[in-house]
């Protein structure tokens, strides 16, 4: 019998490492010192992030990276491509986070460069269209188009058809939506692994989001509500499985590694989705890290080191 087993001790305050507490305290202090992000025009927020002035530190630009543009249903889609040393063992389709409103492939270069270097994978990171200027379904349409491009081009471009997919936060949401779209719209199941970190899988808001409050530990309830409002500004409903993939038919999807911290407002999303993934008959791994904030792997610390080693192992063996 397959099952996911969690030790309740992982949720105890005593399980949180000293350095994790320090990171969380520093994030909250920094967030409280900043203007309310929703009082600043979004283009300015995006510009600040790409200049290294956002919540997440801007990583150095990778020498492995270059940008290509592919056609999409709504116009050109930039792809940031990182290549490993030697022939790629596979290709990882990466979808960045940011509440479908913020973020870019460039801002995640610490994670994507590591995957290229340590796992021997080519990484294709999608700069999909952002809300509220281009709300749902623009982002999943772009990600679907990028996935179809990769399916067509992987062998010729990278010398392999071994494909994995993944993302963080809203990017994990889009990664699951992309898998479901490929299966249902194109009868394709080309990806054999999914690396899913701190996703928002139910935009109706899970209990951990509803009960979070105002604490600005990376994001809070108001931020998540604003992200959803921006994303669904023109069409789409939170109860639509293409919007909230927790509600989708998950049968026949690839093995997945779910990663989340206990101090993440979206922890219920990961706990619920991991169990739904398993119940659908898919191979499922779940790692919950004491005290980890939202997408804690973007910050330094002992739990980040542990989580990234797990991701390395998962993506090196799919």
XYZ file of C-alpha atoms in Angstrom:
318
model
C 0.000 0.000 0.000
C 1.366 3.431 -0.972
C 0.892 6.356 1.361
C 2.371 9.682 2.359
C 3.373 9.826 6.001
C 4.156 13.054 7.850
C 5.519 13.274 11.381
C 3.561 15.896 13.325
C 6.854 16.989 14.885
C 7.763 18.748 11.633
C 5.096 21.355 12.461
C 6.342 22.064 15.988
C 8.024 25.389 16.708
C 10.850 23.479 18.354
C 11.670 21.859 14.999
C 12.539 25.197 13.374
C 16.297 25.711 13.087
C 17.869 28.878 14.454
C 19.044 30.028 11.044
C 15.542 29.504 9.609
C 14.081 31.741 12.307
C 16.707 34.364 11.526
C 15.908 34.300 7.801
C 12.169 34.598 8.465
C 12.646 37.478 10.906
C 14.861 39.299 8.399
C 12.272 38.873 5.638
C 9.445 40.229 7.783
C 11.577 43.171 8.914
C 12.527 43.998 5.327
C 8.937 43.679 4.106
C 7.614 45.952 6.849
C 10.170 48.594 5.887
C 9.002 48.666 2.268
C 5.986 50.502 0.883
C 2.903 48.366 0.431
C 3.601 46.606 -2.865
C 0.034 47.281 -3.968
C 0.513 51.049 -3.565
C 3.282 51.029 -6.191
C 2.508 50.588 -9.910
C 3.281 47.033 -10.949
C 5.751 48.050 -13.687
C 7.821 49.759 -10.971
C 7.664 46.688 -8.753
C 8.823 44.491 -11.632
C 11.647 46.892 -12.479
C 12.786 46.925 -8.843
C 12.840 43.141 -8.726
C 14.908 42.806 -11.883
C 17.265 45.433 -10.430
C 17.767 43.293 -7.330
C 15.598 45.397 -5.010
C 12.799 42.912 -4.469
C 12.046 40.432 -1.677
C 14.066 37.694 -3.323
C 17.752 38.456 -3.917
C 18.622 38.754 -7.609
C 21.121 36.005 -8.472
C 24.133 36.572 -10.717
C 23.430 36.167 -14.399
C 24.438 32.730 -15.609
C 27.019 32.397 -18.344
C 25.060 29.373 -19.502
C 21.979 31.413 -20.387
C 20.717 32.841 -23.624
C 17.274 33.973 -24.767
C 15.321 32.667 -27.730
C 11.833 33.585 -28.861
C 9.220 31.160 -30.124
C 5.787 31.862 -31.624
C 2.751 31.545 -29.383
C -0.998 31.924 -29.730
C -0.820 35.499 -28.407
C 2.494 36.508 -29.944
C 6.175 35.802 -29.308
C 7.200 33.971 -26.114
C 10.735 34.501 -24.746
C 12.495 31.406 -23.463
C 15.600 31.650 -21.305
C 17.680 28.568 -22.105
C 20.573 27.285 -19.997
C 22.766 24.459 -21.227
C 24.912 22.128 -19.124
C 28.487 21.132 -19.781
C 28.451 18.338 -22.323
C 25.417 16.665 -23.849
C 22.235 17.224 -21.831
C 20.863 14.180 -20.001
C 17.390 15.654 -20.389
C 15.495 18.939 -20.513
C 13.744 20.712 -17.655
C 10.868 23.038 -18.547
C 10.858 25.659 -15.806
C 7.958 28.006 -15.015
C 8.739 30.878 -12.648
C 6.558 32.115 -9.803
C 5.251 35.553 -8.893
C 1.495 35.175 -8.527
C 1.061 35.274 -12.336
C 1.695 39.019 -11.883
C 5.413 39.345 -11.079
C 8.621 37.429 -11.733
C 10.728 36.406 -14.692
C 13.033 33.645 -15.839
C 16.045 35.864 -15.118
C 15.096 36.222 -11.446
C 15.314 32.454 -10.933
C 18.768 31.941 -12.370
C 20.213 30.634 -9.105
C 17.816 27.690 -9.310
C 17.927 27.052 -13.044
C 21.709 27.388 -13.298
C 22.106 24.903 -10.456
C 19.876 22.382 -12.238
C 21.861 22.752 -15.451
C 25.192 22.387 -13.656
C 24.374 19.682 -11.099
C 21.770 17.606 -12.893
C 23.191 17.801 -16.405
C 19.905 19.084 -17.798
C 19.200 21.775 -20.328
C 16.760 24.224 -18.753
C 14.086 26.074 -20.717
C 12.477 28.784 -18.567
C 9.317 30.433 -19.886
C 8.734 34.203 -19.695
C 4.977 33.916 -19.967
C 2.599 36.873 -20.119
C 1.736 38.508 -16.814
C -1.508 39.750 -15.299
C -3.284 42.075 -14.876
C -2.228 43.419 -18.260
C -2.603 39.969 -19.828
C -4.668 37.848 -17.436
C -5.846 34.245 -17.622
C -5.675 32.348 -19.910
C -2.606 34.108 -21.325
C -0.082 32.534 -18.930
C -1.211 28.905 -19.316
C -1.582 29.428 -23.064
C 2.062 30.523 -23.249
C 3.236 27.635 -21.077
C 1.272 25.137 -23.152
C 2.844 26.553 -26.331
C 6.332 26.345 -24.809
C 5.738 22.730 -23.780
C 4.545 21.800 -27.268
C 7.595 23.521 -28.773
C 9.860 21.525 -26.468
C 8.150 18.247 -27.369
C 8.757 18.992 -31.062
C 12.282 20.338 -30.723
C 13.891 18.452 -27.833
C 15.586 15.757 -29.874
C 16.983 18.085 -32.536
C 17.916 20.915 -30.185
C 19.126 19.026 -27.140
C 19.722 15.468 -28.304
C 17.229 13.939 -25.872
C 13.528 13.345 -25.344
C 13.792 12.936 -21.550
C 11.661 15.778 -20.218
C 10.843 17.104 -16.762
C 8.750 20.098 -15.752
C 8.501 22.237 -12.658
C 8.088 25.595 -11.029
C 7.650 27.574 -7.869
C 4.488 29.142 -6.426
C 2.304 30.305 -9.335
C 4.776 28.555 -11.630
C 3.978 25.222 -9.994
C 0.288 25.955 -10.614
C 1.017 26.532 -14.292
C 3.217 23.443 -14.505
C 0.350 21.207 -13.383
C -2.108 23.011 -15.678
C 0.315 22.434 -18.551
C 0.542 18.711 -17.841
C -3.250 18.419 -17.780
C -3.639 20.451 -20.979
C -1.099 18.314 -22.841
C -2.908 15.147 -21.790
C -6.441 16.376 -22.469
C -5.959 18.634 -25.500
C -3.125 16.844 -27.312
C -3.103 13.274 -25.941
C 0.500 13.829 -24.875
C 2.306 12.696 -21.734
C 5.875 13.667 -22.616
C 7.081 14.667 -19.136
C 8.232 11.939 -16.782
C 8.893 14.059 -13.674
C 7.428 17.171 -12.049
C 9.303 19.281 -9.490
C 6.659 21.358 -7.710
C 7.553 23.898 -5.021
C 4.983 25.755 -2.910
C 2.283 25.865 -5.561
C -1.098 27.587 -5.345
C -3.353 24.780 -6.510
C -6.761 26.000 -5.337
C -7.472 29.656 -6.097
C -10.644 29.515 -4.021
C -8.097 29.759 -1.132
C -7.266 26.843 1.133
C -7.620 27.113 4.941
C -3.942 27.942 5.486
C -4.329 30.979 3.216
C -7.642 32.077 4.722
C -6.238 31.873 8.246
C -2.832 33.438 7.544
C -3.558 37.094 8.226
C -1.319 40.078 7.529
C 2.149 38.792 8.453
C 4.347 39.709 5.440
C 6.524 36.594 5.419
C 7.192 36.923 1.668
C 3.422 36.957 0.998
C 0.273 37.172 3.091
C -3.440 36.613 2.548
C -4.003 40.008 0.952
C -1.197 39.392 -1.552
C -2.647 36.047 -2.586
C -6.127 37.528 -2.961
C -4.703 40.336 -5.130
C -2.767 37.872 -7.266
C -5.916 35.845 -7.885
C -7.892 39.014 -8.655
C -5.287 40.099 -11.208
C -5.056 36.651 -12.784
C -8.820 36.270 -13.208
C -9.482 39.895 -14.121
C -11.309 39.179 -17.384
C -12.268 35.530 -17.466
C -11.879 32.231 -15.690
C -13.254 31.130 -12.339
C -11.415 29.910 -9.284
C -13.518 26.735 -9.440
C -12.340 25.894 -12.970
C -9.848 22.974 -12.996
C -7.707 24.808 -15.559
C -7.361 27.626 -12.995
C -7.219 25.508 -9.837
C -5.532 22.244 -10.819
C -6.327 20.618 -7.466
C -9.818 20.225 -8.973
C -8.542 18.613 -12.186
C -8.435 14.942 -13.131
C -4.833 14.108 -12.206
C -4.702 10.554 -13.539
C -1.763 9.592 -15.713
C 0.519 12.437 -14.641
C 4.233 11.927 -13.962
C 5.968 11.236 -10.696
C 6.245 14.403 -8.652
C 8.288 15.882 -5.841
C 6.322 18.372 -3.740
C 8.328 20.791 -1.576
C 6.937 23.258 0.962
C 7.776 24.884 4.297
C 5.552 24.905 7.363
C 5.553 28.726 7.507
C 4.146 29.080 4.002
C 0.580 30.425 3.654
C 0.145 27.927 0.823
C 1.133 24.842 2.803
C -2.375 23.357 2.586
C -2.235 23.626 -1.205
C 0.811 21.351 -1.291
C -0.508 18.932 1.348
C -3.838 18.617 -0.471
C -2.284 18.320 -3.939
C 0.316 15.743 -2.929
C -2.407 13.491 -1.556
C -4.618 14.064 -4.611
C -1.639 13.233 -6.849
C -1.097 9.971 -4.990
C -4.806 9.139 -4.966
C -4.839 9.511 -8.749
C -2.301 6.701 -8.954
C 0.807 8.802 -9.561
C 4.179 8.323 -7.854
C 4.431 11.045 -5.211
C 7.141 12.378 -2.913
C 6.446 15.078 -0.332
C 9.021 17.048 1.654
C 7.885 19.490 4.349
C 10.552 21.680 5.959
C 10.135 23.120 9.479
C 9.717 26.894 9.442
C 10.271 27.279 5.717
C 8.681 30.450 4.347
C 7.044 30.763 0.951
C 9.511 29.422 -1.655
C 12.191 29.300 1.032
C 14.601 27.773 -1.488
C 15.120 31.313 -2.785
C 16.814 32.290 0.497
C 19.988 30.992 2.137
C 19.808 28.524 4.988
C 20.204 24.943 6.127
C 16.729 23.864 4.971
C 17.406 25.398 1.549
C 20.562 23.304 1.279
C 18.605 20.191 2.224
C 15.753 20.893 -0.177
C 17.988 21.683 -3.141
C 19.948 18.465 -2.626
C 16.639 16.576 -2.735
C 15.689 18.365 -5.951
C 19.112 17.542 -7.426
C 18.610 13.869 -6.643
C 15.050 13.843 -7.973
C 15.971 15.520 -11.270
C 19.087 13.410 -11.706
C 17.047 10.210 -11.625
C 13.888 10.602 -13.691
